[in-house]
Amino acid sequence: MKMIKYIPVLQFFAFALLVSFSGRSQEHPSLILTKSGVEKIRAELGNIPIFDATLEKVKAEVDAEIALGIDTPLPKDYSGGYTHERHKRNFLILQKAGVLYQILNDEKYALYIKDMLFQYEGMYKDLPVHPQTRSYARGKLFWQCLNDSNWLVYVSQAYDCVYDYLSKKERKQLEKNLFRPFADYISIDNPQFYNRVHNHSTWGNAAVGMIGLVMNDEELIQRALYGIENDGLPIGAKDNDGGFIKVEGQKAGFLANIDEPFSPDGYYTEGPYYQRYAMYPFLIFAEALHNVRPQQKIFEHKNGVLLKSVNTLLSLSDADGEFFPLNDAQKGMSYHSRELVTAVDIAYHYGNHNPQLLSIAEEQGQVLLDDSGLAVALGIREGKSEAFDKKSIKLSDGAKGEQGGVAILRYGNEAMTLVYKYAAQGLSHGHYDKLSFSLYEKGTEVLQDYGLARFVNIEQKGGGNYLKENTTWAKQTIAHNTLVQNETSHFEGKYEVGSQHHSELYFFDASNPEVQVVSAKEQNAYPGTEMHRTMALIKTDGFEKPFVLDILRVSSNAANQYDLPFYFKGQVMQSNFDYTTPKNLEPLGSDNGYQHLWSEGLGQPKGDNSQLSWLEKGHFYTLTTATNNDDELHFVRIGANDPEFNLRRDAGLIIRRKNTKNTTFVSILESHGHYSPVSEFSVNANSSISKIKLMLDTEEYTAVLIDAKSSTEQTLFILANENKNVNKEHIIEIKGKEYRWTGPFQFIKIN
């Protein structure tokens, strides 16, 4: 049996046995639409507002494309170029035309699909590898196999919808000359793309599996689920981004791509931007498997992690629905994307009909034109929708949830949201930023993560692909709000080192909404140095809004230079320290991202506290940090050594502490007041902080005094640095006064 070449023998026979007992005959459509589903949709048309509106919009879009005529140009462009965008447009329209044919029973849509498929069949037989050579796995229709896989995932759905419309001879011709060679090319001919754990291979697995389901091709289905057994790939080979293609003991196939990147909490190790991208093939193929091969029980795999991951991903967004830009991520991507329309509808239909998902669907304003979209539309029509509750949450990373994670602390209706990253490397799309954080006030970035250096699908910027600055800047540690030692990135910016390590959660406590705390440690980013960062979101008397307390302890076996950057958005208002600005700008350094920072000013602390205030989107913000006399305060701006203007010109403040072994950085970030350009009134424009002071700092305990201007009471935050046991009783003395508490921290009022 040729099949045994690709999958383990026992796996194949076990699955074949399940298929033989299922008693199901192949029918079409069956991937995302079912015959019974089509009947239900037709019966409800005109009475399901969000579905009806989506249908009309899609119909107008497809009708316009049909009027333009079919164009399948010879491939030659990168992302954003005409041929790339035309073929991308084609596969999206083909899928939509397929569902329109089934729902409206209008032959013009089937004929359009047939004509375009045969146009592709005529060209694919003799189509060479794409002429652009940048990718580690070049496609044929597109410059990389990833986009070819996108094409097949969508087109397989169109083929499923017109399968019975086509004659047996026509199907045979398409399958022999187009679909089977296409599936073989992105898998057997490109195992370095297909046979790995990565969002790329997830698309490849789904593409091969979905066309296999339509064709009832068992070999392709098994190849999709379990990968290629003997792929001939060397251990340690890397892709264009520097990520490993194959590691020792690595499994492959669709199931492995569920098992490995997802944690038990549904967090995807590459981060929410790529989780969003991968959710489409994950869920659309899972839906197809559920419909055609229910015995696979795909939605139960790994304790139902695929459906769970949708809620997780929605939680990884700000008040505007935009995903937090962890690792490689383009800012502005949100749950309004087509992938999340798919994810929300499928999770609702095949999950437990969570009414909170309906409110997201209402925000999206559209549904899928299939069985799951109908279920959502009916739920909305029946008034079952509930607001999606974004809570403070701790998400583990790693296949078993043992490789650090991400914590999100929220206060109120997302009035303030802290995102704290202590995760694993995140595969090849990961950044070198252990214990980094970003801060949001509703949808406004207060302290930002840069995201990626790429203009996706904009041809003028590197063909829409990753720019060199993604490596030289965005991935480097100095690009993030975390500690840099000796101007060198974590793990020296080496993927093979960083991928072996992760930070460790010390504790997470969001039980009290007024004082929420997350704490984590990192011991491997710099050998011989331990970083312990504790972040608290606190609402207390004397402060208009919640503030962030940031305690970063550094312990090292040698003296170092430490840089702690804070990248803020907005216009500087004032500082309480003196600084000088250079007449001529020079880069802050020469490597590891420093070469991209203009040195715009240098200040020295005037006292124990240094403050910087700025204005952004009508709100005032102040960073107060406890400083030493010999600290340096560097104003920086991104954009040095960037002749093509690939980087944003964002600003930051770096606290530099030289020739130091052990030290602790203590800072508070507060939002206060507002300014209206209409009324021209400025309200509460100054910080509420009188002072912050490090009262105690030993291996066992750290205590920070917080003094508010408008309150007669002072507050004290005490951290147990070595014992996180919630039942541990602590007794310490500070300035002759005894403090007792239980658990890893205490926040108390004093005086």
Coordinates of N, CA, C and O in Angstrom, one line a residue, residues 253-315:
G253 N 2.0 17.0 11.2 CA 0.6 16.8 10.8 C -0.3 17.7 11.6 O 0.1 18.4 12.6
F254 N -1.6 17.7 11.2 CA -2.6 18.6 11.8 C -2.7 18.4 13.3 O -2.8 19.4 14.1
L255 N -2.8 17.1 13.8 CA -2.9 16.9 15.2 C -1.7 17.3 16.0 O -1.9 17.9 17.1
A256 N -0.5 17.2 15.5 CA 0.7 17.7 16.1 C 0.6 19.2 16.2 O 1.1 19.8 17.2
N257 N 0.1 19.8 15.2 CA 0.0 21.3 15.3 C -1.1 21.8 16.2 O -1.1 23.0 16.5
I258 N -1.9 20.9 16.7 CA -2.8 21.3 17.8 C -2.2 21.0 19.1 O -2.2 21.8 20.0
D259 N -1.5 19.8 19.2 CA -0.9 19.4 20.4 C 0.2 20.3 20.9 O 0.3 20.6 22.1
E260 N 1.1 20.7 20.0 CA 2.3 21.4 20.4 C 2.2 22.9 20.7 O 2.6 23.4 21.7
P261 N 1.7 23.7 19.7 CA 1.7 25.2 19.9 C 0.7 25.7 21.0 O 0.8 26.7 21.6
F262 N -0.4 24.9 21.1 CA -1.5 25.4 22.1 C -1.2 24.9 23.5 O -0.9 23.7 23.7
S263 N -1.3 25.8 24.4 CA -1.3 25.4 25.8 C -2.6 24.9 26.2 O -3.6 25.1 25.5
P264 N -2.7 24.2 27.4 CA -4.1 23.8 27.8 C -5.1 24.9 28.0 O -6.3 24.7 27.9
D265 N -4.6 26.1 28.2 CA -5.5 27.3 28.3 C -5.9 27.8 27.0 O -6.7 28.8 26.9
G266 N -5.4 27.3 25.9 CA -5.8 27.8 24.6 C -4.9 28.9 24.1 O -5.2 29.6 23.1
Y267 N -3.8 29.2 24.7 CA -2.8 30.2 24.3 C -1.9 29.6 23.2 O -1.4 28.5 23.4
Y268 N -1.8 30.3 22.1 CA -1.0 29.8 21.0 C 0.4 30.5 21.1 O 0.5 31.7 21.1
T269 N 1.4 29.7 21.1 CA 2.8 30.1 21.5 C 3.3 31.2 20.6 O 4.2 32.0 21.0
E270 N 2.9 31.3 19.3 CA 3.4 32.4 18.4 C 2.8 33.8 18.8 O 3.3 34.8 18.3
G271 N 1.7 33.8 19.6 CA 1.1 35.1 20.0 C -0.2 35.3 19.3 O -0.5 34.6 18.3
P272 N -1.0 36.2 19.8 CA -2.4 36.4 19.2 C -2.5 36.8 17.8 O -3.4 36.4 17.1
Y273 N -1.5 37.5 17.2 CA -1.6 37.9 15.8 C -1.5 36.6 14.9 O -2.4 36.5 14.0
Y274 N -0.6 35.7 15.2 CA -0.5 34.5 14.4 C -1.5 33.5 14.9 O -1.9 32.6 14.1
Q275 N -2.0 33.5 16.1 CA -3.1 32.7 16.5 C -4.3 33.0 15.6 O -5.1 32.2 15.1
R276 N -4.6 34.3 15.5 CA -5.7 34.8 14.6 C -5.6 34.2 13.2 O -6.5 33.7 12.6
Y277 N -4.4 34.3 12.7 CA -4.1 33.8 11.3 C -4.3 32.3 11.2 O -4.9 31.8 10.2
A278 N -3.9 31.6 12.2 CA -4.0 30.1 12.1 C -5.3 29.6 12.5 O -5.7 28.4 12.2
M279 N -6.2 30.4 13.2 CA -7.5 29.9 13.6 C -8.3 29.5 12.4 O -9.2 28.6 12.5
Y280 N -8.2 30.2 11.3 CA -9.0 29.8 10.1 C -8.7 28.4 9.7 O -9.7 27.5 9.7
P281 N -7.5 28.0 9.4 CA -7.3 26.6 9.0 C -7.6 25.6 10.1 O -8.1 24.5 9.9
F282 N -7.2 26.0 11.3 CA -7.5 25.1 12.5 C -9.0 24.8 12.5 O -9.4 23.6 12.6
L283 N -9.8 25.8 12.5 CA -11.3 25.6 12.7 C -12.0 25.2 11.5 O -13.0 24.4 11.6
I284 N -11.6 25.6 10.3 CA -12.4 25.3 9.1 C -12.1 23.8 8.8 O -13.0 23.1 8.4
F285 N -10.9 23.3 9.0 CA -10.6 21.9 8.8 C -11.2 21.1 9.9 O -11.8 20.0 9.6
A286 N -11.2 21.6 11.1 CA -11.9 20.8 12.2 C -13.4 20.7 11.9 O -14.0 19.6 12.1
E287 N -14.0 21.8 11.4 CA -15.4 21.7 11.1 C -15.7 20.7 10.0 O -16.6 19.9 10.1
A288 N -14.8 20.7 9.0 CA -14.9 19.7 7.9 C -14.8 18.3 8.4 O -15.5 17.3 8.0
L289 N -13.8 18.0 9.3 CA -13.6 16.7 9.9 C -14.8 16.3 10.7 O -15.2 15.2 10.6
H290 N -15.3 17.2 11.5 CA -16.5 16.9 12.3 C -17.7 16.5 11.4 O -18.4 15.6 11.8
N291 N -17.8 17.2 10.3 CA -19.0 16.9 9.4 C -18.8 15.6 8.6 O -19.8 14.9 8.5
V292 N -17.6 15.4 8.1 CA -17.4 14.2 7.3 C -16.9 13.0 8.0 O -17.2 11.9 7.7
R293 N -16.0 13.2 9.1 CA -15.5 12.1 9.8 C -15.7 12.4 11.3 O -14.8 12.7 12.1
P294 N -17.0 12.3 11.8 CA -17.3 12.7 13.2 C -16.6 11.7 14.2 O -16.3 12.1 15.3
Q295 N -16.2 10.5 13.7 CA -15.5 9.6 14.6 C -14.2 10.1 15.0 O -13.6 9.6 16.0
Q296 N -13.6 11.1 14.3 CA -12.3 11.6 14.7 C -12.4 12.4 16.0 O -11.5 12.6 16.7
K297 N -13.7 12.9 16.3 CA -13.9 13.7 17.5 C -12.9 14.8 17.7 O -12.3 15.0 18.7
I298 N -12.8 15.6 16.6 CA -11.7 16.6 16.5 C -11.9 17.7 17.5 O -11.0 18.2 18.1
F299 N -13.2 18.0 17.8 CA -13.4 19.1 18.7 C -13.2 18.7 20.2 O -13.3 19.5 21.1
E300 N -13.0 17.4 20.4 CA -12.7 16.9 21.7 C -11.2 16.7 21.9 O -10.7 16.5 23.0
H301 N -10.4 16.9 20.8 CA -9.0 16.6 20.9 C -8.3 17.6 21.9 O -8.6 18.8 21.9
K302 N -7.4 17.0 22.6 CA -6.7 17.8 23.7 C -7.6 18.6 24.5 O -7.5 19.8 24.8
N303 N -8.6 17.9 25.1 CA -9.6 18.5 26.0 C -10.3 19.7 25.4 O -10.6 20.7 26.1
G304 N -10.6 19.6 24.1 CA -11.4 20.6 23.4 C -10.7 22.0 23.3 O -11.3 23.0 23.2
V305 N -9.3 21.9 23.1 CA -8.5 23.2 23.1 C -8.9 24.1 21.9 O -8.8 25.3 22.0
L306 N -9.3 23.5 20.8 CA -9.5 24.4 19.6 C -10.7 25.4 19.9 O -10.6 26.6 19.6
L307 N -11.8 24.8 20.5 CA -12.9 25.7 20.8 C -12.6 26.6 22.0 O -12.9 27.8 22.0
K308 N -11.8 26.1 22.9 CA -11.4 26.9 24.1 C -10.5 28.1 23.6 O -10.6 29.2 24.2
S309 N -9.7 27.9 22.6 CA -8.8 28.9 22.2 C -9.4 30.1 21.6 O -8.8 31.2 21.6
V310 N -10.7 30.0 21.2 CA -11.4 31.2 20.6 C -11.7 32.2 21.7 O -11.4 33.4 21.6
N311 N -12.1 31.7 22.9 CA -12.3 32.6 24.0 C -11.0 33.2 24.5 O -11.0 34.4 24.8
T312 N -10.0 32.4 24.5 CA -8.7 32.9 24.9 C -8.2 34.0 23.9 O -7.7 35.0 24.4
L313 N -8.4 33.8 22.6 CA -7.9 34.8 21.7 C -8.7 36.1 21.8 O -8.2 37.2 21.7
L314 N -10.0 36.0 22.0 CA -10.8 37.2 22.2 C -10.4 37.9 23.5 O -10.4 39.2 23.5
S315 N -9.9 37.2 24.5 CA -9.5 37.8 25.7 C -8.1 38.6 25.5 O -7.8 39.4 26.3

